[in-house]
PDB file of C-alpha atoms and ligand atoms in Angstrom:
ATOM      1  CA  MET A   1     -13.854  17.812 -17.395  1.00  0.00           C
ATOM      2  CA  SER A   2     -13.588  15.643 -13.903  1.00  0.00           C
ATOM      3  CA  ALA A   3     -12.173  12.054 -14.042  1.00  0.00           C
ATOM      4  CA  ASN A   4     -15.582  11.207 -13.016  1.00  0.00           C
ATOM      5  CA  GLU A   5     -17.176  12.950 -15.891  1.00  0.00           C
ATOM      6  CA  SER A   6     -15.158  10.832 -18.549  1.00  0.00           C
ATOM      7  CA  THR A   7     -16.855   7.712 -20.587  1.00  0.00           C
ATOM      8  CA  HIS A   8     -14.433   5.103 -19.481  1.00  0.00           C
ATOM      9  CA  LEU A   9     -11.131   5.420 -16.698  1.00  0.00           C
ATOM     10  CA  PRO A  10      -9.835   2.217 -14.998  1.00  0.00           C
ATOM     11  CA  MET A  11     -11.258   2.791 -11.489  1.00  0.00           C
ATOM     12  CA  SER A  12     -14.380   4.613 -13.252  1.00  0.00           C
ATOM     13  CA  ASP A  13     -17.277   4.778 -10.380  1.00  0.00           C
ATOM     14  CA  SER A  14     -15.613   2.440  -7.917  1.00  0.00           C
ATOM     15  CA  HIS A  15     -15.296   2.571  -4.321  1.00  0.00           C
ATOM     16  CA  VAL A  16     -11.581   2.817  -3.115  1.00  0.00           C
ATOM     17  CA  VAL A  17      -9.925   2.662   0.477  1.00  0.00           C
ATOM     18  CA  VAL A  18      -6.090   3.328   0.598  1.00  0.00           C
ATOM     19  CA  THR A  19      -4.399   2.418   4.507  1.00  0.00           C
ATOM     20  CA  GLY A  20      -2.036   4.785   5.351  1.00  0.00           C
ATOM     21  CA  SER A  21      -2.814   7.804   2.866  1.00  0.00           C
ATOM     22  CA  SER A  22      -1.512  10.593   4.600  1.00  0.00           C
ATOM     23  CA  SER A  23       1.612  10.801   3.075  1.00  0.00           C
ATOM     24  CA  GLY A  24       3.200   8.662   0.724  1.00  0.00           C
ATOM     25  CA  ILE A  25       2.380   5.685  -1.402  1.00  0.00           C
ATOM     26  CA  GLY A  26      -0.912   5.464   0.268  1.00  0.00           C
ATOM     27  CA  LYS A  27      -0.746   9.403  -0.526  1.00  0.00           C
ATOM     28  CA  ALA A  28      -0.092   9.075  -4.219  1.00  0.00           C
ATOM     29  CA  THR A  29      -2.338   5.701  -4.636  1.00  0.00           C
ATOM     30  CA  ALA A  30      -5.611   7.633  -3.189  1.00  0.00           C
ATOM     31  CA  ILE A  31      -5.297  10.360  -5.810  1.00  0.00           C
ATOM     32  CA  GLU A  32      -4.317   8.441  -8.931  1.00  0.00           C
ATOM     33  CA  MET A  33      -7.321   5.987  -8.025  1.00  0.00           C
ATOM     34  CA  ALA A  34      -9.676   9.169  -8.097  1.00  0.00           C
ATOM     35  CA  LYS A  35      -7.849  10.516 -10.934  1.00  0.00           C
ATOM     36  CA  GLN A  36      -8.247   6.921 -12.549  1.00  0.00           C
ATOM     37  CA  GLY A  37     -12.342   7.951 -12.561  1.00  0.00           C
ATOM     38  CA  ALA A  38     -13.037   6.300  -8.525  1.00  0.00           C
ATOM     39  CA  ARG A  39     -16.292   8.268  -6.959  1.00  0.00           C
ATOM     40  CA  LYS A  40     -15.357   7.587  -3.242  1.00  0.00           C
ATOM     41  CA  VAL A  41     -11.804   7.064  -1.506  1.00  0.00           C
ATOM     42  CA  LEU A  42     -11.996   6.638   1.967  1.00  0.00           C
ATOM     43  CA  ILE A  43      -8.360   8.010   3.189  1.00  0.00           C
ATOM     44  CA  HIS A  44      -6.751   6.562   6.536  1.00  0.00           C
ATOM     45  CA  TYR A  45      -4.513   8.081   8.231  1.00  0.00           C
ATOM     46  CA  ARG A  46      -3.203   7.367  12.459  1.00  0.00           C
ATOM     47  CA  SER A  47      -1.841  10.579  13.523  1.00  0.00           C
ATOM     48  CA  ASN A  48      -0.739  12.897  10.310  1.00  0.00           C
ATOM     49  CA  ILE A  49      -4.290  14.563   9.643  1.00  0.00           C
ATOM     50  CA  ARG A  50      -2.482  17.612   7.796  1.00  0.00           C
ATOM     51  CA  GLY A  51      -1.565  15.360   5.277  1.00  0.00           C
ATOM     52  CA  ALA A  52      -4.227  12.771   4.700  1.00  0.00           C
ATOM     53  CA  GLU A  53      -6.529  16.895   4.246  1.00  0.00           C
ATOM     54  CA  GLY A  54      -4.299  17.217   2.064  1.00  0.00           C
ATOM     55  CA  THR A  55      -4.578  13.552   0.136  1.00  0.00           C
ATOM     56  CA  ALA A  56      -8.532  14.746   0.207  1.00  0.00           C
ATOM     57  CA  LYS A  57      -8.101  18.156  -1.626  1.00  0.00           C
ATOM     58  CA  GLU A  58      -6.306  16.889  -4.143  1.00  0.00           C
ATOM     59  CA  ILE A  59      -8.479  13.777  -4.974  1.00  0.00           C
ATOM     60  CA  GLU A  60     -11.810  15.871  -4.785  1.00  0.00           C
ATOM     61  CA  GLY A  61      -9.868  17.809  -7.318  1.00  0.00           C
ATOM     62  CA  PHE A  62     -10.674  14.915  -9.414  1.00  0.00           C
ATOM     63  CA  GLY A  63     -14.504  15.232  -8.929  1.00  0.00           C
ATOM     64  CA  ALA A  64     -14.102  12.391  -6.289  1.00  0.00           C
ATOM     65  CA  SER A  65     -15.597  12.400  -3.081  1.00  0.00           C
ATOM     66  CA  ALA A  66     -12.901  11.719  -0.148  1.00  0.00           C
ATOM     67  CA  THR A  67     -14.183  10.414   3.336  1.00  0.00           C
ATOM     68  CA  LEU A  68     -11.177  10.761   6.445  1.00  0.00           C
ATOM     69  CA  CYS A  69     -10.636   8.164   8.983  1.00  0.00           C
ATOM     70  CA  GLN A  70      -8.387   7.312  11.420  1.00  0.00           C
ATOM     71  CA  ALA A  71      -7.231   4.642  12.984  1.00  0.00           C
ATOM     72  CA  ASP A  72      -3.893   3.204  14.974  1.00  0.00           C
ATOM     73  CA  LEU A  73      -3.548  -0.574  13.227  1.00  0.00           C
ATOM     74  CA  SER A  74      -2.368  -1.276  15.777  1.00  0.00           C
ATOM     75  CA  VAL A  75      -5.377  -1.561  18.316  1.00  0.00           C
ATOM     76  CA  SER A  76      -7.935  -3.782  17.472  1.00  0.00           C
ATOM     77  CA  GLU A  77     -10.707  -1.738  18.348  1.00  0.00           C
ATOM     78  CA  ASP A  78      -9.180   1.035  15.849  1.00  0.00           C
ATOM     79  CA  ARG A  79      -9.369  -1.381  13.264  1.00  0.00           C
ATOM     80  CA  GLU A  80     -12.897  -2.758  13.854  1.00  0.00           C
ATOM     81  CA  ARG A  81     -14.174   0.915  13.483  1.00  0.00           C
ATOM     82  CA  LEU A  82     -12.370   2.002  10.359  1.00  0.00           C
ATOM     83  CA  VAL A  83     -14.154  -0.964   8.681  1.00  0.00           C
ATOM     84  CA  GLU A  84     -17.127  -0.395  10.181  1.00  0.00           C
ATOM     85  CA  VAL A  85     -16.729   3.929   8.949  1.00  0.00           C
ATOM     86  CA  ALA A  86     -15.322   2.143   5.274  1.00  0.00           C
ATOM     87  CA  PHE A  87     -18.379   0.335   4.808  1.00  0.00           C
ATOM     88  CA  ARG A  88     -20.716   2.157   6.504  1.00  0.00           C
ATOM     89  CA  GLU A  89     -19.642   5.330   4.471  1.00  0.00           C
ATOM     90  CA  MET A  90     -19.102   3.645   1.484  1.00  0.00           C
ATOM     91  CA  GLY A  91     -21.599   1.336   0.900  1.00  0.00           C
ATOM     92  CA  ASN A  92     -20.218  -1.759  -1.162  1.00  0.00           C
ATOM     93  CA  ILE A  93     -15.804  -0.913  -1.755  1.00  0.00           C
ATOM     94  CA  ASP A  94     -14.540  -1.686  -5.006  1.00  0.00           C
ATOM     95  CA  ALA A  95     -10.814  -2.093  -4.118  1.00  0.00           C
ATOM     96  CA  TRP A  96      -8.960  -1.908  -0.751  1.00  0.00           C
ATOM     97  CA  VAL A  97      -5.702  -1.084  -0.604  1.00  0.00           C
ATOM     98  CA  ASN A  98      -3.057  -2.504   2.802  1.00  0.00           C
ATOM     99  CA  ASN A  99      -0.546   0.733   2.503  1.00  0.00           C
ATOM    100  CA  ALA A 100       0.083   1.192   6.013  1.00  0.00           C
ATOM    101  CA  GLY A 101       3.401   0.927   7.755  1.00  0.00           C
ATOM    102  CA  VAL A 102       5.063   1.808  10.439  1.00  0.00           C
ATOM    103  CA  ASP A 103       7.961   4.254   9.369  1.00  0.00           C
ATOM    104  CA  VAL A 104      11.122   2.970  11.774  1.00  0.00           C
ATOM    105  CA  LEU A 105      13.769   4.829   9.417  1.00  0.00           C
ATOM    106  CA  THR A 106      12.645   8.455  10.272  1.00  0.00           C
ATOM    107  CA  GLY A 107      11.695  10.724  13.321  1.00  0.00           C
ATOM    108  CA  GLU A 108      11.797   9.748  16.725  1.00  0.00           C
ATOM    109  CA  ILE A 109      11.505   5.842  16.010  1.00  0.00           C
ATOM    110  CA  ALA A 110      14.556   5.129  14.486  1.00  0.00           C
ATOM    111  CA  SER A 111      16.216   5.938  17.291  1.00  0.00           C
ATOM    112  CA  LEU A 112      14.757   2.982  18.899  1.00  0.00           C
ATOM    113  CA  ASP A 113      16.478  -0.258  19.118  1.00  0.00           C
ATOM    114  CA  PHE A 114      16.702  -3.238  17.131  1.00  0.00           C
ATOM    115  CA  GLU A 115      14.221  -5.048  18.663  1.00  0.00           C
ATOM    116  CA  LYS A 116      11.201  -1.986  19.582  1.00  0.00           C
ATOM    117  CA  LYS A 117      11.474  -1.781  15.819  1.00  0.00           C
ATOM    118  CA  LEU A 118      11.042  -4.712  14.947  1.00  0.00           C
ATOM    119  CA  GLU A 119       8.367  -5.426  17.616  1.00  0.00           C
ATOM    120  CA  LYS A 120       6.652  -2.434  15.672  1.00  0.00           C
ATOM    121  CA  LEU A 121       6.101  -3.783  12.426  1.00  0.00           C
ATOM    122  CA  LEU A 122       5.350  -6.884  13.327  1.00  0.00           C
ATOM    123  CA  THR A 123       2.117  -5.239  15.486  1.00  0.00           C
ATOM    124  CA  VAL A 124       1.065  -2.657  13.190  1.00  0.00           C
ATOM    125  CA  ASP A 125       1.981  -3.760   9.320  1.00  0.00           C
ATOM    126  CA  LEU A 126       1.994  -7.577   9.661  1.00  0.00           C
ATOM    127  CA  VAL A 127      -0.252  -8.678  12.335  1.00  0.00           C
ATOM    128  CA  GLY A 128      -2.312  -5.133  12.158  1.00  0.00           C
ATOM    129  CA  THR A 129      -2.759  -5.602   8.228  1.00  0.00           C
ATOM    130  CA  ILE A 130      -3.706  -9.534   8.936  1.00  0.00           C
ATOM    131  CA  SER A 131      -6.767  -8.880  10.650  1.00  0.00           C
ATOM    132  CA  LEU A 132      -7.846  -5.629   9.286  1.00  0.00           C
ATOM    133  CA  SER A 133      -8.104  -8.185   5.755  1.00  0.00           C
ATOM    134  CA  ARG A 134      -9.872 -10.835   7.563  1.00  0.00           C
ATOM    135  CA  MET A 135     -12.258  -8.388   8.717  1.00  0.00           C
ATOM    136  CA  VAL A 136     -12.978  -6.097   5.516  1.00  0.00           C
ATOM    137  CA  VAL A 137     -13.083  -9.926   3.684  1.00  0.00           C
ATOM    138  CA  ALA A 138     -15.805 -10.948   5.856  1.00  0.00           C
ATOM    139  CA  ARG A 139     -18.025  -8.107   5.185  1.00  0.00           C
ATOM    140  CA  TRP A 140     -17.586  -8.697   1.805  1.00  0.00           C
ATOM    141  CA  ARG A 141     -18.684 -12.344   2.099  1.00  0.00           C
ATOM    142  CA  LEU A 142     -21.610 -10.852   4.132  1.00  0.00           C
ATOM    143  CA  LEU A 143     -22.292  -8.933   1.596  1.00  0.00           C
ATOM    144  CA  GLY A 144     -22.618 -11.857  -0.984  1.00  0.00           C
ATOM    145  CA  ASN A 145     -20.830 -12.226  -4.260  1.00  0.00           C
ATOM    146  CA  LYS A 146     -20.779  -9.349  -6.652  1.00  0.00           C
ATOM    147  CA  PRO A 147     -20.518  -9.953 -10.271  1.00  0.00           C
ATOM    148  CA  VAL A 148     -17.613  -8.212 -10.632  1.00  0.00           C
ATOM    149  CA  PRO A 149     -15.080  -8.979  -7.260  1.00  0.00           C
ATOM    150  CA  PRO A 150     -13.901  -7.489  -5.869  1.00  0.00           C
ATOM    151  CA  SER A 151     -10.024  -6.521  -5.003  1.00  0.00           C
ATOM    152  CA  MET A 152      -7.195  -5.908  -2.237  1.00  0.00           C
ATOM    153  CA  THR A 153      -4.152  -4.940  -2.828  1.00  0.00           C
ATOM    154  CA  PHE A 154      -1.243  -5.660  -0.410  1.00  0.00           C
ATOM    155  CA  ILE A 155       1.973  -3.276  -0.142  1.00  0.00           C
ATOM    156  CA  GLY A 156       5.532  -5.672  -0.033  1.00  0.00           C
ATOM    157  CA  TRP A 157       8.650  -4.687  -0.876  1.00  0.00           C
ATOM    158  CA  ASP A 158      11.207  -6.638  -3.587  1.00  0.00           C
ATOM    159  CA  GLN A 159      13.800  -7.436  -1.241  1.00  0.00           C
ATOM    160  CA  ALA A 160      12.184  -8.910   1.197  1.00  0.00           C
ATOM    161  CA  MET A 161      12.768 -12.947  -0.185  1.00  0.00           C
ATOM    162  CA  LYS A 162      16.014 -12.039  -2.014  1.00  0.00           C
ATOM    163  CA  GLY A 163      17.407 -10.763   1.395  1.00  0.00           C
ATOM    164  CA  MET A 164      19.676  -7.144   1.718  1.00  0.00           C
ATOM    165  CA  GLU A 165      22.520  -6.918   4.583  1.00  0.00           C
ATOM    166  CA  GLY A 166      22.186  -5.134   8.030  1.00  0.00           C
ATOM    167  CA  ASP A 167      19.265  -3.713   9.998  1.00  0.00           C
ATOM    168  CA  ALA A 168      16.973  -2.407   7.822  1.00  0.00           C
ATOM    169  CA  GLY A 169      17.058  -5.776   5.744  1.00  0.00           C
ATOM    170  CA  GLN A 170      16.419  -7.768   8.948  1.00  0.00           C
ATOM    171  CA  MET A 171      13.542  -6.032  10.012  1.00  0.00           C
ATOM    172  CA  PHE A 172      11.498  -4.872   6.951  1.00  0.00           C
ATOM    173  CA  GLY A 173      12.745  -8.818   5.202  1.00  0.00           C
ATOM    174  CA  PRO A 174      10.845 -10.749   7.439  1.00  0.00           C
ATOM    175  CA  VAL A 175       8.056  -8.788   7.989  1.00  0.00           C
ATOM    176  CA  LYS A 176       7.090  -7.906   4.079  1.00  0.00           C
ATOM    177  CA  ALA A 177       7.388 -11.798   3.268  1.00  0.00           C
ATOM    178  CA  ALA A 178       4.856 -12.389   5.789  1.00  0.00           C
ATOM    179  CA  VAL A 179       2.593  -9.773   4.284  1.00  0.00           C
ATOM    180  CA  MET A 180       3.179 -11.558   0.822  1.00  0.00           C
ATOM    181  CA  ALA A 181       3.212 -14.457   2.683  1.00  0.00           C
ATOM    182  CA  TYR A 182      -0.059 -14.182   3.750  1.00  0.00           C
ATOM    183  CA  ALA A 183      -1.300 -11.989   0.599  1.00  0.00           C
ATOM    184  CA  SER A 184      -1.097 -15.413  -1.175  1.00  0.00           C
ATOM    185  CA  ASN A 185      -2.853 -17.552   1.121  1.00  0.00           C
ATOM    186  CA  LEU A 186      -5.618 -15.668   1.220  1.00  0.00           C
ATOM    187  CA  ALA A 187      -5.896 -14.875  -2.447  1.00  0.00           C
ATOM    188  CA  GLN A 188      -6.444 -19.337  -2.855  1.00  0.00           C
ATOM    189  CA  SER A 189      -8.806 -18.642   0.203  1.00  0.00           C
ATOM    190  CA  VAL A 190     -11.357 -16.196  -0.956  1.00  0.00           C
ATOM    191  CA  ALA A 191     -10.967 -16.456  -5.366  1.00  0.00           C
ATOM    192  CA  PRO A 192     -13.192 -16.479  -7.323  1.00  0.00           C
ATOM    193  CA  ASN A 193     -15.322 -14.134  -5.032  1.00  0.00           C
ATOM    194  CA  ILE A 194     -12.306 -11.972  -3.946  1.00  0.00           C
ATOM    195  CA  ARG A 195      -9.226 -10.848  -5.982  1.00  0.00           C
ATOM    196  CA  VAL A 196      -5.854 -10.336  -3.349  1.00  0.00           C
ATOM    197  CA  ASN A 197      -2.827  -9.366  -4.869  1.00  0.00           C
ATOM    198  CA  THR A 198       0.593  -7.494  -4.420  1.00  0.00           C
ATOM    199  CA  VAL A 199       2.678  -4.308  -5.080  1.00  0.00           C
ATOM    200  CA  ALA A 200       6.190  -5.041  -4.090  1.00  0.00           C
ATOM    201  CA  PRO A 201       8.199  -2.086  -4.772  1.00  0.00           C
ATOM    202  CA  GLY A 202      11.960  -0.937  -4.389  1.00  0.00           C
ATOM    203  CA  TRP A 203      13.689   1.668  -3.931  1.00  0.00           C
ATOM    204  CA  ILE A 204      10.846   4.473  -3.584  1.00  0.00           C
ATOM    205  CA  LYS A 205      11.935   8.154  -2.323  1.00  0.00           C
ATOM    206  CA  THR A 206       9.309   8.620   0.397  1.00  0.00           C
ATOM    207  CA  ALA A 207      10.304   9.802   3.764  1.00  0.00           C
ATOM    208  CA  TRP A 208      13.235   8.358   4.343  1.00  0.00           C
ATOM    209  CA  GLY A 209      14.184   8.274   0.618  1.00  0.00           C
ATOM    210  CA  SER A 210      14.357  12.342   0.773  1.00  0.00           C
ATOM    211  CA  GLU A 211      16.399  12.776   3.563  1.00  0.00           C
ATOM    212  CA  THR A 212      19.181   9.482   3.156  1.00  0.00           C
ATOM    213  CA  THR A 213      22.734   9.837   2.757  1.00  0.00           C
ATOM    214  CA  GLU A 214      24.789   9.754  -0.671  1.00  0.00           C
ATOM    215  CA  TYR A 215      25.554   6.326  -0.910  1.00  0.00           C
ATOM    216  CA  TRP A 216      22.319   5.037  -0.452  1.00  0.00           C
ATOM    217  CA  SER A 217      20.661   7.582  -3.010  1.00  0.00           C
ATOM    218  CA  GLU A 218      23.690   6.441  -5.649  1.00  0.00           C
ATOM    219  CA  ARG A 219      22.794   2.584  -4.393  1.00  0.00           C
ATOM    220  CA  ALA A 220      18.654   2.931  -4.897  1.00  0.00           C
ATOM    221  CA  LYS A 221      19.289   4.321  -8.804  1.00  0.00           C
ATOM    222  CA  SER A 222      22.113   1.690  -9.292  1.00  0.00           C
ATOM    223  CA  GLN A 223      19.925  -0.910  -8.013  1.00  0.00           C
ATOM    224  CA  ALA A 224      17.582  -0.237 -10.608  1.00  0.00           C
ATOM    225  CA  LEU A 225      17.708  -0.926 -14.518  1.00  0.00           C
ATOM    226  CA  MET A 226      15.996   1.824 -15.370  1.00  0.00           C
ATOM    227  CA  ASN A 227      18.786   4.047 -13.253  1.00  0.00           C
ATOM    228  CA  ARG A 228      16.837   6.220 -10.872  1.00  0.00           C
ATOM    229  CA  TRP A 229      14.533   6.123  -7.564  1.00  0.00           C
ATOM    230  CA  GLY A 230      11.199   5.002  -7.778  1.00  0.00           C
ATOM    231  CA  GLU A 231       8.409   7.754  -7.167  1.00  0.00           C
ATOM    232  CA  PRO A 232       5.237   7.085  -4.979  1.00  0.00           C
ATOM    233  CA  ASN A 233       3.451   7.510  -8.658  1.00  0.00           C
ATOM    234  CA  ASP A 234       5.307   4.670 -10.269  1.00  0.00           C
ATOM    235  CA  VAL A 235       3.706   2.440  -7.148  1.00  0.00           C
ATOM    236  CA  ALA A 236       0.198   3.472  -7.310  1.00  0.00           C
ATOM    237  CA  ARG A 237      -0.204   3.284 -11.323  1.00  0.00           C
ATOM    238  CA  ALA A 238       0.328  -0.745 -10.671  1.00  0.00           C
ATOM    239  CA  VAL A 239      -1.645  -1.242  -7.625  1.00  0.00           C
ATOM    240  CA  VAL A 240      -4.603   0.576  -9.657  1.00  0.00           C
ATOM    241  CA  PHE A 241      -3.218  -1.722 -12.876  1.00  0.00           C
ATOM    242  CA  LEU A 242      -4.221  -4.678 -10.373  1.00  0.00           C
ATOM    243  CA  SER A 243      -7.504  -3.101  -8.231  1.00  0.00           C
ATOM    244  CA  GLN A 244      -9.449  -1.589 -11.468  1.00  0.00           C
ATOM    245  CA  LYS A 245     -12.309  -3.993 -12.534  1.00  0.00           C
ATOM    246  CA  ASP A 246     -11.116  -4.768 -16.106  1.00  0.00           C
ATOM    247  CA  ASN A 247      -8.241  -6.677 -15.253  1.00  0.00           C
ATOM    248  CA  GLN A 248     -10.219  -9.655 -13.525  1.00  0.00           C
ATOM    249  CA  PHE A 249      -7.388 -12.465 -14.515  1.00  0.00           C
ATOM    250  CA  PHE A 250      -4.714 -11.367 -12.091  1.00  0.00           C
ATOM    251  CA  THR A 251      -5.248 -12.311  -8.780  1.00  0.00           C
ATOM    252  CA  GLY A 252      -2.590 -14.250  -6.380  1.00  0.00           C
ATOM    253  CA  GLN A 253       0.000 -12.148  -8.378  1.00  0.00           C
ATOM    254  CA  THR A 254       3.236 -10.347  -7.213  1.00  0.00           C
ATOM    255  CA  LEU A 255       3.496  -7.119  -9.346  1.00  0.00           C
ATOM    256  CA  GLU A 256       7.314  -5.769  -8.545  1.00  0.00           C
ATOM    257  CA  VAL A 257       7.755  -1.984  -8.719  1.00  0.00           C
ATOM    258  CA  ASN A 258      11.728  -1.737  -8.553  1.00  0.00           C
ATOM    259  CA  GLY A 259      12.571  -0.667 -12.190  1.00  0.00           C
ATOM    260  CA  GLY A 260      14.136  -3.500 -12.463  1.00  0.00           C
ATOM    261  CA  TRP A 261      16.534  -5.139 -10.667  1.00  0.00           C
ATOM    262  CA  ASN A 262      19.985  -4.354 -12.092  1.00  0.00           C
ATOM    263  CA  ARG A 263      21.936  -7.544 -12.103  1.00  0.00           C
ATOM    264  CA  ARG A 264      24.755  -5.884 -14.314  1.00  0.00           C
ATOM    265  CA  TYR A 265      28.625  -6.355 -12.464  1.00  0.00           C
ATOM    266  CA  HIS A 266      30.171  -2.948 -12.125  1.00  0.00           C
ATOM    267  CA  GLN A 267      27.239  -0.504 -14.266  1.00  0.00           C
ATOM    268  CA  GLY A 268      25.208   1.750 -14.085  1.00  0.00           C
TER     269      GLY A 268
HETATM  270  N1  NAP B 301       9.137   3.804   0.582  1.00  0.00           N
HETATM  271  C1  NAP B 301       9.450   2.493   0.231  1.00  0.00           C
HETATM  272  O1  NAP B 301      11.032   2.307  -0.454  1.00  0.00           O
HETATM  273  C2  NAP B 301       9.082   1.609   0.294  1.00  0.00           C
HETATM  274  C3  NAP B 301       9.544   0.312   0.315  1.00  0.00           C
HETATM  275  C4  NAP B 301       9.292  -1.038   0.214  1.00  0.00           C
HETATM  276  C5  NAP B 301       7.612  -1.004   0.898  1.00  0.00           C
HETATM  277  N2  NAP B 301       7.011  -0.469   1.019  1.00  0.00           N
HETATM  278  C6  NAP B 301       6.119  -0.342   2.240  1.00  0.00           C
HETATM  279  O2  NAP B 301       4.949   0.968   1.657  1.00  0.00           O
HETATM  280  C7  NAP B 301       4.160   1.289   2.657  1.00  0.00           C
HETATM  281  C8  NAP B 301       3.980   2.733   2.583  1.00  0.00           C
HETATM  282  O3  NAP B 301       5.237   3.563   2.170  1.00  0.00           O
HETATM  283  P1  NAP B 301       5.495   4.845   2.020  1.00  0.00           P
HETATM  284  O4  NAP B 301       7.128   4.545   2.174  1.00  0.00           O
HETATM  285  O5  NAP B 301       4.669   5.595   1.669  1.00  0.00           O
HETATM  286  O6  NAP B 301       5.321   5.773   3.702  1.00  0.00           O
HETATM  287  P2  NAP B 301       4.665   6.642   4.775  1.00  0.00           P
HETATM  288  O7  NAP B 301       4.810   8.231   3.533  1.00  0.00           O
HETATM  289  O8  NAP B 301       5.576   6.869   5.942  1.00  0.00           O
HETATM  290  O9  NAP B 301       3.254   6.300   5.030  1.00  0.00           O
HETATM  291  C9  NAP B 301       3.449   5.362   5.671  1.00  0.00           C
HETATM  292  C10 NAP B 301       1.792   5.723   6.184  1.00  0.00           C
HETATM  293  O10 NAP B 301       1.315   4.375   7.336  1.00  0.00           O
HETATM  294  C11 NAP B 301       0.466   4.782   7.825  1.00  0.00           C
HETATM  295  N3  NAP B 301       1.112   4.250   9.460  1.00  0.00           N
HETATM  296  C12 NAP B 301       2.091   4.232   9.890  1.00  0.00           C
HETATM  297  N4  NAP B 301       2.212   3.648  10.804  1.00  0.00           N
HETATM  298  C13 NAP B 301       0.858   3.928  11.318  1.00  0.00           C
HETATM  299  C14 NAP B 301      -0.291   2.742  12.597  1.00  0.00           C
HETATM  300  N5  NAP B 301       0.370   2.282  13.502  1.00  0.00           N
HETATM  301  N6  NAP B 301      -1.312   2.297  12.318  1.00  0.00           N
HETATM  302  C15 NAP B 301      -1.860   3.117  11.548  1.00  0.00           C
HETATM  303  N7  NAP B 301      -1.157   3.797   9.670  1.00  0.00           N
HETATM  304  C16 NAP B 301      -0.212   3.862  10.218  1.00  0.00           C
HETATM  305  C17 NAP B 301       1.077   6.717   8.295  1.00  0.00           C
HETATM  306  O11 NAP B 301      -0.053   7.768   8.663  1.00  0.00           O
HETATM  307  P3  NAP B 301       0.524   9.081   9.625  1.00  0.00           P
HETATM  308  O12 NAP B 301       1.572   9.442   8.634  1.00  0.00           O
HETATM  309  O13 NAP B 301      -1.317   9.520   9.144  1.00  0.00           O
HETATM  310  O14 NAP B 301       0.337   8.169  11.088  1.00  0.00           O
HETATM  311  C18 NAP B 301       1.392   6.612   6.814  1.00  0.00           C
HETATM  312  O15 NAP B 301      -0.326   7.259   6.341  1.00  0.00           O
HETATM  313  C19 NAP B 301       4.387   0.788   3.885  1.00  0.00           C
HETATM  314  O16 NAP B 301       4.068  -0.343   4.319  1.00  0.00           O
HETATM  315  C20 NAP B 301       6.036   0.125   3.586  1.00  0.00           C
HETATM  316  O17 NAP B 301       6.602  -0.392   4.495  1.00  0.00           O
HETATM  317  C21 NAP B 301       7.665   1.266   1.145  1.00  0.00           C
END
């Protein structure tokens, strides 16, 4: 039986957009949405078309339909096109997930200097995400208020405001803190007609986590009370929880997905 044939699942009959769903957390989120009953899922990607096609295949396996859309979020025309395609292809959109973010830790970008990496993160993760969100909100408003308000979820970072030493902390910290601040302010601006929440992942095993050193791997595990890396699916389930139509009383929230931060002294 496909997800859409079952009686009631958390995302039953929903139309969902997940940015950056060609890999990692976005991919897991798009697939989890379909598994939990979403009827239509828009898979956005920038360059990894094979990854996006892989996501589509898995989504279709759950009985949902998949639409692919390429867009570089650092380019304003691309952002406009993504919103255009999304509303044209999906009709109404029940849940929009702003997940896309530049990976500055692996691949060629990793060898750039601090300022260049910071610039990329600011352009894509912050300016691109804010600009995109504002266009989506404007389209939702044009369509008029719905009995069930649509949901927008942002992806932050659990350590953004707590602080982490080193260049990674000094780059991701301010960028993701700003994304989370934007989400909180947007939630205040659009309630009760649109719900806005943030999921703040901890150490999640995606590309960097899979190839990192033993030091960072051990550190990632021991900083979680659950004593393991987070998986993309752990984050995906939290996004589904906040996006689902039944959870109407959740807005302006930040949900950390980090296995519980370990504050114990010298313990695993
Ligand atoms: N992994 C973690 O531990 C962790 C922790 C906290 C927060 N996060 C955040 O969670 C989100 C997903 O991370 P991930 O680890 O799953 O990374 P990932 O596997 O590298 O996925 C990133 C996604 O963003 C897309 N993207 C990158 N640059 C883009 C651009 N200029 N325009 C449009 N899309 C772009 C990628 O598209 P293409 O590959 O198709 O180009 C890909 O689909 C990011 O915002 C990240 O900062 C991750």
